[in-house]
PDB file of C-alpha atoms and ligand atoms in Angstrom:
ATOM      1  CA  MET A 119     -50.727  14.900 -21.439  1.00  0.00           C
ATOM      2  CA  ASP A 120     -51.543  17.796 -19.130  1.00  0.00           C
ATOM      3  CA  MET A 121     -55.265  18.129 -19.918  1.00  0.00           C
ATOM      4  CA  ARG A 122     -55.719  21.236 -17.795  1.00  0.00           C
ATOM      5  CA  THR A 123     -53.085  23.176 -19.744  1.00  0.00           C
ATOM      6  CA  GLN A 124     -54.453  21.817 -23.000  1.00  0.00           C
ATOM      7  CA  ALA A 125     -57.976  22.995 -22.116  1.00  0.00           C
ATOM      8  CA  LYS A 126     -56.671  26.458 -21.163  1.00  0.00           C
ATOM      9  CA  TRP A 127     -54.968  26.957 -24.531  1.00  0.00           C
ATOM     10  CA  ASP A 128     -57.792  25.363 -26.512  1.00  0.00           C
ATOM     11  CA  LYS A 129     -60.032  27.983 -24.924  1.00  0.00           C
ATOM     12  CA  ALA A 130     -57.580  30.784 -25.825  1.00  0.00           C
ATOM     13  CA  ALA A 131     -57.243  29.639 -29.464  1.00  0.00           C
ATOM     14  CA  PRO A 132     -60.185  31.450 -31.138  1.00  0.00           C
ATOM     15  CA  ASN A 133     -59.095  34.887 -29.859  1.00  0.00           C
ATOM     16  CA  PHE A 134     -55.336  34.331 -29.724  1.00  0.00           C
ATOM     17  CA  ASP A 135     -54.363  36.267 -32.857  1.00  0.00           C
ATOM     18  CA  PHE A 136     -56.479  39.240 -31.785  1.00  0.00           C
ATOM     19  CA  MET A 137     -55.001  39.176 -28.266  1.00  0.00           C
ATOM     20  CA  ALA A 138     -51.427  38.857 -29.572  1.00  0.00           C
ATOM     21  CA  GLY A 139     -51.980  42.036 -31.590  1.00  0.00           C
ATOM     22  CA  ARG A 140     -50.740  42.827 -35.078  1.00  0.00           C
ATOM     23  CA  GLY A 141     -48.695  45.797 -33.795  1.00  0.00           C
ATOM     24  CA  ALA A 142     -46.704  43.635 -31.385  1.00  0.00           C
ATOM     25  CA  GLU A 143     -46.127  40.993 -34.048  1.00  0.00           C
ATOM     26  CA  ASN A 144     -44.845  43.624 -36.512  1.00  0.00           C
ATOM     27  CA  ARG A 145     -42.601  45.163 -33.860  1.00  0.00           C
ATOM     28  CA  TRP A 146     -40.925  41.896 -32.903  1.00  0.00           C
ATOM     29  CA  ARG A 147     -40.795  40.276 -36.352  1.00  0.00           C
ATOM     30  CA  PRO A 148     -37.279  41.565 -37.303  1.00  0.00           C
ATOM     31  CA  PHE A 149     -35.880  40.167 -34.042  1.00  0.00           C
ATOM     32  CA  LYS A 150     -37.634  36.848 -34.580  1.00  0.00           C
ATOM     33  CA  GLN A 151     -36.379  36.745 -38.181  1.00  0.00           C
ATOM     34  CA  ASP A 152     -32.852  37.322 -36.915  1.00  0.00           C
ATOM     35  CA  LEU A 153     -33.199  34.555 -34.295  1.00  0.00           C
ATOM     36  CA  PHE A 154     -34.821  32.081 -36.681  1.00  0.00           C
ATOM     37  CA  SER A 155     -32.196  32.821 -39.376  1.00  0.00           C
ATOM     38  CA  HIS A 156     -29.980  30.400 -37.387  1.00  0.00           C
ATOM     39  CA  MET A 157     -32.256  27.472 -38.301  1.00  0.00           C
ATOM     40  CA  ASP A 158     -30.166  24.624 -39.634  1.00  0.00           C
ATOM     41  CA  GLY A 159     -30.321  20.835 -39.602  1.00  0.00           C
ATOM     42  CA  ASN A 160     -32.981  18.862 -37.775  1.00  0.00           C
ATOM     43  CA  ILE A 161     -35.156  21.455 -36.062  1.00  0.00           C
ATOM     44  CA  LEU A 162     -37.749  21.193 -33.283  1.00  0.00           C
ATOM     45  CA  PHE A 163     -40.052  24.198 -32.834  1.00  0.00           C
ATOM     46  CA  LEU A 164     -41.842  24.169 -29.497  1.00  0.00           C
ATOM     47  CA  ALA A 165     -45.322  25.683 -29.232  1.00  0.00           C
ATOM     48  CA  LEU A 166     -46.257  26.656 -32.767  1.00  0.00           C
ATOM     49  CA  GLY A 167     -49.553  28.050 -31.479  1.00  0.00           C
ATOM     50  CA  THR A 168     -51.643  29.579 -34.284  1.00  0.00           C
ATOM     51  CA  GLY A 169     -48.492  29.823 -36.392  1.00  0.00           C
ATOM     52  CA  LEU A 170     -47.850  33.579 -36.037  1.00  0.00           C
ATOM     53  CA  ASP A 171     -44.099  32.881 -35.933  1.00  0.00           C
ATOM     54  CA  ILE A 172     -44.078  31.085 -39.297  1.00  0.00           C
ATOM     55  CA  ASP A 173     -43.896  34.384 -41.146  1.00  0.00           C
ATOM     56  CA  ALA A 174     -40.454  34.911 -39.603  1.00  0.00           C
ATOM     57  CA  PHE A 175     -39.064  31.464 -40.517  1.00  0.00           C
ATOM     58  CA  PRO A 176     -36.438  31.332 -43.274  1.00  0.00           C
ATOM     59  CA  PRO A 177     -37.760  29.413 -46.304  1.00  0.00           C
ATOM     60  CA  GLY A 178     -36.771  25.882 -47.220  1.00  0.00           C
ATOM     61  CA  LYS A 179     -36.424  24.358 -43.753  1.00  0.00           C
ATOM     62  CA  THR A 180     -37.807  21.047 -42.497  1.00  0.00           C
ATOM     63  CA  ILE A 181     -39.282  21.696 -39.069  1.00  0.00           C
ATOM     64  CA  THR A 182     -40.955  19.438 -36.533  1.00  0.00           C
ATOM     65  CA  ALA A 183     -43.389  21.594 -34.563  1.00  0.00           C
ATOM     66  CA  ILE A 184     -45.373  20.708 -31.475  1.00  0.00           C
ATOM     67  CA  ASP A 185     -48.027  22.334 -29.326  1.00  0.00           C
ATOM     68  CA  ILE A 186     -50.162  21.007 -26.502  1.00  0.00           C
ATOM     69  CA  SER A 187     -53.321  22.538 -27.978  1.00  0.00           C
ATOM     70  CA  PRO A 188     -55.026  20.918 -30.990  1.00  0.00           C
ATOM     71  CA  LYS A 189     -57.186  24.025 -31.374  1.00  0.00           C
ATOM     72  CA  MET A 190     -54.157  26.319 -31.626  1.00  0.00           C
ATOM     73  CA  LEU A 191     -52.645  23.991 -34.246  1.00  0.00           C
ATOM     74  CA  ALA A 192     -55.942  23.882 -36.158  1.00  0.00           C
ATOM     75  CA  GLN A 193     -55.733  27.681 -36.501  1.00  0.00           C
ATOM     76  CA  ALA A 194     -52.134  27.344 -37.700  1.00  0.00           C
ATOM     77  CA  LYS A 195     -53.056  25.125 -40.675  1.00  0.00           C
ATOM     78  CA  PRO A 196     -53.278  27.864 -43.372  1.00  0.00           C
ATOM     79  CA  ARG A 197     -49.960  29.358 -42.218  1.00  0.00           C
ATOM     80  CA  ILE A 198     -48.319  25.906 -42.266  1.00  0.00           C
ATOM     81  CA  ALA A 199     -49.677  25.340 -45.787  1.00  0.00           C
ATOM     82  CA  ALA A 200     -48.326  28.729 -46.946  1.00  0.00           C
ATOM     83  CA  TYR A 201     -44.791  28.091 -45.616  1.00  0.00           C
ATOM     84  CA  LYS A 202     -42.220  27.523 -48.392  1.00  0.00           C
ATOM     85  CA  GLY A 203     -40.640  24.523 -46.696  1.00  0.00           C
ATOM     86  CA  THR A 204     -41.952  21.672 -44.547  1.00  0.00           C
ATOM     87  CA  ILE A 205     -43.573  21.951 -41.135  1.00  0.00           C
ATOM     88  CA  GLN A 206     -44.783  18.739 -39.529  1.00  0.00           C
ATOM     89  CA  ALA A 207     -47.036  19.814 -36.673  1.00  0.00           C
ATOM     90  CA  GLN A 208     -48.280  17.519 -33.934  1.00  0.00           C
ATOM     91  CA  VAL A 209     -50.012  17.746 -30.598  1.00  0.00           C
ATOM     92  CA  MET A 210     -47.492  17.015 -27.847  1.00  0.00           C
ATOM     93  CA  ASP A 211     -46.729  18.153 -24.308  1.00  0.00           C
ATOM     94  CA  VAL A 212     -43.182  19.451 -23.810  1.00  0.00           C
ATOM     95  CA  HIS A 213     -43.158  17.627 -20.471  1.00  0.00           C
ATOM     96  CA  ASP A 214     -43.732  14.325 -22.230  1.00  0.00           C
ATOM     97  CA  LEU A 215     -41.815  14.436 -25.529  1.00  0.00           C
ATOM     98  CA  GLU A 216     -42.221  11.359 -27.715  1.00  0.00           C
ATOM     99  CA  PHE A 217     -38.828  11.799 -29.447  1.00  0.00           C
ATOM    100  CA  ALA A 218     -35.682   9.736 -28.902  1.00  0.00           C
ATOM    101  CA  ASP A 219     -32.748  11.216 -26.980  1.00  0.00           C
ATOM    102  CA  ALA A 220     -30.530  13.526 -29.065  1.00  0.00           C
ATOM    103  CA  SER A 221     -32.955  13.666 -32.027  1.00  0.00           C
ATOM    104  CA  PHE A 222     -32.554  17.352 -32.887  1.00  0.00           C
ATOM    105  CA  ASP A 223     -29.702  19.677 -33.851  1.00  0.00           C
ATOM    106  CA  GLN A 224     -31.598  22.718 -32.616  1.00  0.00           C
ATOM    107  CA  VAL A 225     -34.664  23.728 -30.630  1.00  0.00           C
ATOM    108  CA  PHE A 226     -36.497  27.017 -31.248  1.00  0.00           C
ATOM    109  CA  THR A 227     -39.347  28.507 -29.292  1.00  0.00           C
ATOM    110  CA  SER A 228     -41.193  31.788 -28.959  1.00  0.00           C
ATOM    111  CA  CYS A 229     -43.256  33.088 -26.034  1.00  0.00           C
ATOM    112  CA  THR A 230     -43.570  29.628 -24.552  1.00  0.00           C
ATOM    113  CA  PHE A 231     -41.740  29.466 -21.246  1.00  0.00           C
ATOM    114  CA  CYS A 232     -44.143  32.067 -19.885  1.00  0.00           C
ATOM    115  CA  SER A 233     -46.781  29.381 -20.396  1.00  0.00           C
ATOM    116  CA  VAL A 234     -45.583  25.836 -19.757  1.00  0.00           C
ATOM    117  CA  PRO A 235     -46.515  24.757 -16.208  1.00  0.00           C
ATOM    118  CA  ASP A 236     -43.071  23.474 -15.170  1.00  0.00           C
ATOM    119  CA  PRO A 237     -40.508  25.591 -17.055  1.00  0.00           C
ATOM    120  CA  VAL A 238     -37.342  23.934 -15.707  1.00  0.00           C
ATOM    121  CA  GLY A 239     -38.861  20.471 -16.313  1.00  0.00           C
ATOM    122  CA  GLY A 240     -39.880  21.499 -19.865  1.00  0.00           C
ATOM    123  CA  LEU A 241     -36.402  22.851 -20.606  1.00  0.00           C
ATOM    124  CA  GLN A 242     -34.828  19.624 -19.279  1.00  0.00           C
ATOM    125  CA  SER A 243     -37.146  17.644 -21.519  1.00  0.00           C
ATOM    126  CA  LEU A 244     -35.922  19.679 -24.522  1.00  0.00           C
ATOM    127  CA  ARG A 245     -32.318  19.115 -23.425  1.00  0.00           C
ATOM    128  CA  ARG A 246     -32.901  15.367 -23.573  1.00  0.00           C
ATOM    129  CA  VAL A 247     -33.971  15.484 -27.241  1.00  0.00           C
ATOM    130  CA  LEU A 248     -31.205  17.934 -28.255  1.00  0.00           C
ATOM    131  CA  LYS A 249     -27.901  16.569 -29.507  1.00  0.00           C
ATOM    132  CA  PRO A 250     -24.891  17.412 -27.307  1.00  0.00           C
ATOM    133  CA  GLY A 251     -23.619  20.786 -28.510  1.00  0.00           C
ATOM    134  CA  GLY A 252     -27.074  21.559 -29.954  1.00  0.00           C
ATOM    135  CA  GLY A 253     -28.519  25.060 -29.695  1.00  0.00           C
ATOM    136  CA  LEU A 254     -31.594  26.366 -27.887  1.00  0.00           C
ATOM    137  CA  TYR A 255     -32.943  29.610 -29.387  1.00  0.00           C
ATOM    138  CA  MET A 256     -35.669  31.456 -27.525  1.00  0.00           C
ATOM    139  CA  PHE A 257     -37.732  34.609 -27.971  1.00  0.00           C
ATOM    140  CA  GLU A 258     -39.381  35.240 -24.589  1.00  0.00           C
ATOM    141  CA  HIS A 259     -40.950  37.784 -22.327  1.00  0.00           C
ATOM    142  CA  THR A 260     -39.919  37.379 -18.703  1.00  0.00           C
ATOM    143  CA  GLY A 261     -40.271  39.033 -15.356  1.00  0.00           C
ATOM    144  CA  SER A 262     -38.174  42.123 -14.653  1.00  0.00           C
ATOM    145  CA  ARG A 263     -35.509  42.539 -11.974  1.00  0.00           C
ATOM    146  CA  TYR A 264     -36.305  46.243 -11.707  1.00  0.00           C
ATOM    147  CA  TYR A 265     -38.880  48.052  -9.582  1.00  0.00           C
ATOM    148  CA  PRO A 266     -41.696  48.951 -10.109  1.00  0.00           C
ATOM    149  CA  PHE A 267     -41.934  46.535 -13.072  1.00  0.00           C
ATOM    150  CA  LYS A 268     -41.120  43.531 -10.869  1.00  0.00           C
ATOM    151  CA  ILE A 269     -44.124  44.155  -8.619  1.00  0.00           C
ATOM    152  CA  MET A 270     -46.413  45.120 -11.513  1.00  0.00           C
ATOM    153  CA  MET A 271     -45.614  41.889 -13.348  1.00  0.00           C
ATOM    154  CA  ASN A 272     -46.151  39.779 -10.227  1.00  0.00           C
ATOM    155  CA  LEU A 273     -49.590  41.364  -9.848  1.00  0.00           C
ATOM    156  CA  MET A 274     -50.461  41.032 -13.544  1.00  0.00           C
ATOM    157  CA  THR A 275     -49.627  37.313 -13.431  1.00  0.00           C
ATOM    158  CA  ARG A 276     -52.397  36.713 -10.915  1.00  0.00           C
ATOM    159  CA  LEU A 277     -54.825  37.655 -13.684  1.00  0.00           C
ATOM    160  CA  THR A 278     -53.071  36.577 -16.906  1.00  0.00           C
ATOM    161  CA  ALA A 279     -52.187  33.071 -15.636  1.00  0.00           C
ATOM    162  CA  ARG A 280     -55.911  32.254 -15.515  1.00  0.00           C
ATOM    163  CA  PHE A 281     -56.358  32.445 -19.283  1.00  0.00           C
ATOM    164  CA  GLY A 282     -52.820  32.578 -20.707  1.00  0.00           C
ATOM    165  CA  PRO A 283     -49.181  33.271 -19.802  1.00  0.00           C
ATOM    166  CA  ASP A 284     -47.366  34.178 -16.590  1.00  0.00           C
ATOM    167  CA  MET A 285     -45.697  37.607 -16.819  1.00  0.00           C
ATOM    168  CA  ASP A 286     -43.035  37.124 -14.136  1.00  0.00           C
ATOM    169  CA  ARG A 287     -40.973  34.063 -15.057  1.00  0.00           C
ATOM    170  CA  PRO A 288     -37.173  34.101 -14.449  1.00  0.00           C
ATOM    171  CA  THR A 289     -36.567  32.332 -17.764  1.00  0.00           C
ATOM    172  CA  VAL A 290     -32.804  32.944 -18.104  1.00  0.00           C
ATOM    173  CA  ASP A 291     -32.274  31.452 -14.633  1.00  0.00           C
ATOM    174  CA  ASN A 292     -34.566  28.555 -15.600  1.00  0.00           C
ATOM    175  CA  VAL A 293     -32.454  27.854 -18.711  1.00  0.00           C
ATOM    176  CA  LYS A 294     -29.322  27.686 -16.541  1.00  0.00           C
ATOM    177  CA  ALA A 295     -31.090  25.536 -13.923  1.00  0.00           C
ATOM    178  CA  ALA A 296     -32.089  23.083 -16.672  1.00  0.00           C
ATOM    179  CA  GLY A 297     -28.420  22.446 -17.486  1.00  0.00           C
ATOM    180  CA  TYR A 298     -27.744  24.645 -20.529  1.00  0.00           C
ATOM    181  CA  ARG A 299     -24.853  27.027 -21.019  1.00  0.00           C
ATOM    182  CA  VAL A 300     -26.265  30.468 -21.831  1.00  0.00           C
ATOM    183  CA  LEU A 301     -24.304  32.049 -24.683  1.00  0.00           C
ATOM    184  CA  GLU A 302     -26.221  35.279 -25.226  1.00  0.00           C
ATOM    185  CA  VAL A 303     -29.111  37.262 -23.774  1.00  0.00           C
ATOM    186  CA  ASN A 304     -30.260  40.159 -25.933  1.00  0.00           C
ATOM    187  CA  ASN A 305     -32.698  42.495 -24.172  1.00  0.00           C
ATOM    188  CA  LEU A 306     -35.122  44.044 -26.653  1.00  0.00           C
ATOM    189  CA  PHE A 307     -37.405  45.928 -24.261  1.00  0.00           C
ATOM    190  CA  LEU A 308     -36.106  46.701 -20.747  1.00  0.00           C
ATOM    191  CA  ASP A 309     -35.084  43.311 -19.336  1.00  0.00           C
ATOM    192  CA  VAL A 310     -38.530  41.928 -20.211  1.00  0.00           C
ATOM    193  CA  VAL A 311     -38.602  40.997 -23.911  1.00  0.00           C
ATOM    194  CA  LYS A 312     -35.466  39.179 -24.972  1.00  0.00           C
ATOM    195  CA  THR A 313     -33.810  36.583 -27.118  1.00  0.00           C
ATOM    196  CA  ILE A 314     -31.761  33.874 -25.447  1.00  0.00           C
ATOM    197  CA  LYS A 315     -29.201  31.623 -27.103  1.00  0.00           C
ATOM    198  CA  ALA A 316     -27.993  28.623 -25.124  1.00  0.00           C
ATOM    199  CA  VAL A 317     -26.316  25.325 -25.784  1.00  0.00           C
ATOM    200  CA  LYS A 318     -26.559  21.804 -24.403  1.00  0.00           C
ATOM    201  CA  PRO A 319     -23.026  21.150 -23.147  1.00  0.00           C
ATOM    202  CA  ALA A 320     -21.263  18.502 -25.213  1.00  0.00           C
TER     203      ALA A 320
HETATM  204  C1  SAM B 109     -48.256  32.476 -25.703  1.00  0.00           C
HETATM  205  S1  SAM B 109     -48.575  31.126 -26.779  1.00  0.00           S
HETATM  206  C2  SAM B 109     -47.286  31.331 -27.992  1.00  0.00           C
HETATM  207  C3  SAM B 109     -47.594  30.694 -29.331  1.00  0.00           C
HETATM  208  C4  SAM B 109     -46.629  31.090 -30.464  1.00  0.00           C
HETATM  209  N1  SAM B 109     -45.276  30.626 -30.213  1.00  0.00           N
HETATM  210  C5  SAM B 109     -46.653  32.590 -30.686  1.00  0.00           C
HETATM  211  O1  SAM B 109     -45.738  33.287 -30.211  1.00  0.00           O
HETATM  212  O2  SAM B 109     -47.612  33.063 -31.317  1.00  0.00           O
HETATM  213  C6  SAM B 109     -48.019  29.751 -25.812  1.00  0.00           C
HETATM  214  C7  SAM B 109     -48.173  28.421 -26.518  1.00  0.00           C
HETATM  215  O3  SAM B 109     -47.582  27.411 -25.685  1.00  0.00           O
HETATM  216  C8  SAM B 109     -48.365  26.234 -25.803  1.00  0.00           C
HETATM  217  N2  SAM B 109     -48.086  25.393 -24.644  1.00  0.00           N
HETATM  218  C9  SAM B 109     -48.369  25.671 -23.344  1.00  0.00           C
HETATM  219  N3  SAM B 109     -47.985  24.664 -22.543  1.00  0.00           N
HETATM  220  C10 SAM B 109     -47.434  23.721 -23.363  1.00  0.00           C
HETATM  221  C11 SAM B 109     -46.864  22.439 -23.129  1.00  0.00           C
HETATM  222  N4  SAM B 109     -46.798  21.947 -21.909  1.00  0.00           N
HETATM  223  N5  SAM B 109     -46.394  21.741 -24.187  1.00  0.00           N
HETATM  224  C12 SAM B 109     -46.466  22.251 -25.450  1.00  0.00           C
HETATM  225  N6  SAM B 109     -47.018  23.454 -25.744  1.00  0.00           N
HETATM  226  C13 SAM B 109     -47.490  24.187 -24.694  1.00  0.00           C
HETATM  227  C14 SAM B 109     -49.797  26.771 -25.855  1.00  0.00           C
HETATM  228  O4  SAM B 109     -50.703  25.853 -26.395  1.00  0.00           O
HETATM  229  C15 SAM B 109     -49.620  28.002 -26.752  1.00  0.00           C
HETATM  230  O5  SAM B 109     -49.820  27.713 -28.117  1.00  0.00           O
END
């Protein structure tokens, strides 16, 4: 377990919902609902956080959810209890998954690969527990390829990485580097906020 990352997110937990902002959540919810509507079979959700995403889950699913921060998951408890399905949440580091190879049909995640310390390593770890042909579904904010946003996001990361996410990650490239086949990238705001659908090659 990466105790440094855990401590960082435990510290962020009490103010996370306020920092995430209700406006942003409302804006992105339809896109998250669309992404999560693909949930089917044995599902792993990486980085449940305080559970803000649960509102966008389709009902009736059985979901294994993990997060490195026990304090984030403690905040998620009422949202887990309100979900009309089953969410089994546990503290776990994506870099050290305690699941057998090929355990899951699908992996979902939201605003996570801006945060995990070794994104390609984390994505490879998820690939190990995905069944061949299984889908990876991501809602992410990433760095931009366009100026001046590219420079602005590099500069912002120097500050934001101290208490939360990096703003300049090349997540689509990271997904490819981790051995997935990218099926679809849907840019929702510039080339910064996006959904990514990828598959573990069979
Ligand atoms: C920006 S928050 C997103 C939380 C939630 N998905 C949302 O959108 O509200 C990033 C989350 O990633 C989790 N996280 C960071 N590094 C992790 C790791 N190595 N393994 C598992 N979870 C991690 C943090 O604890 C935090 O809850």
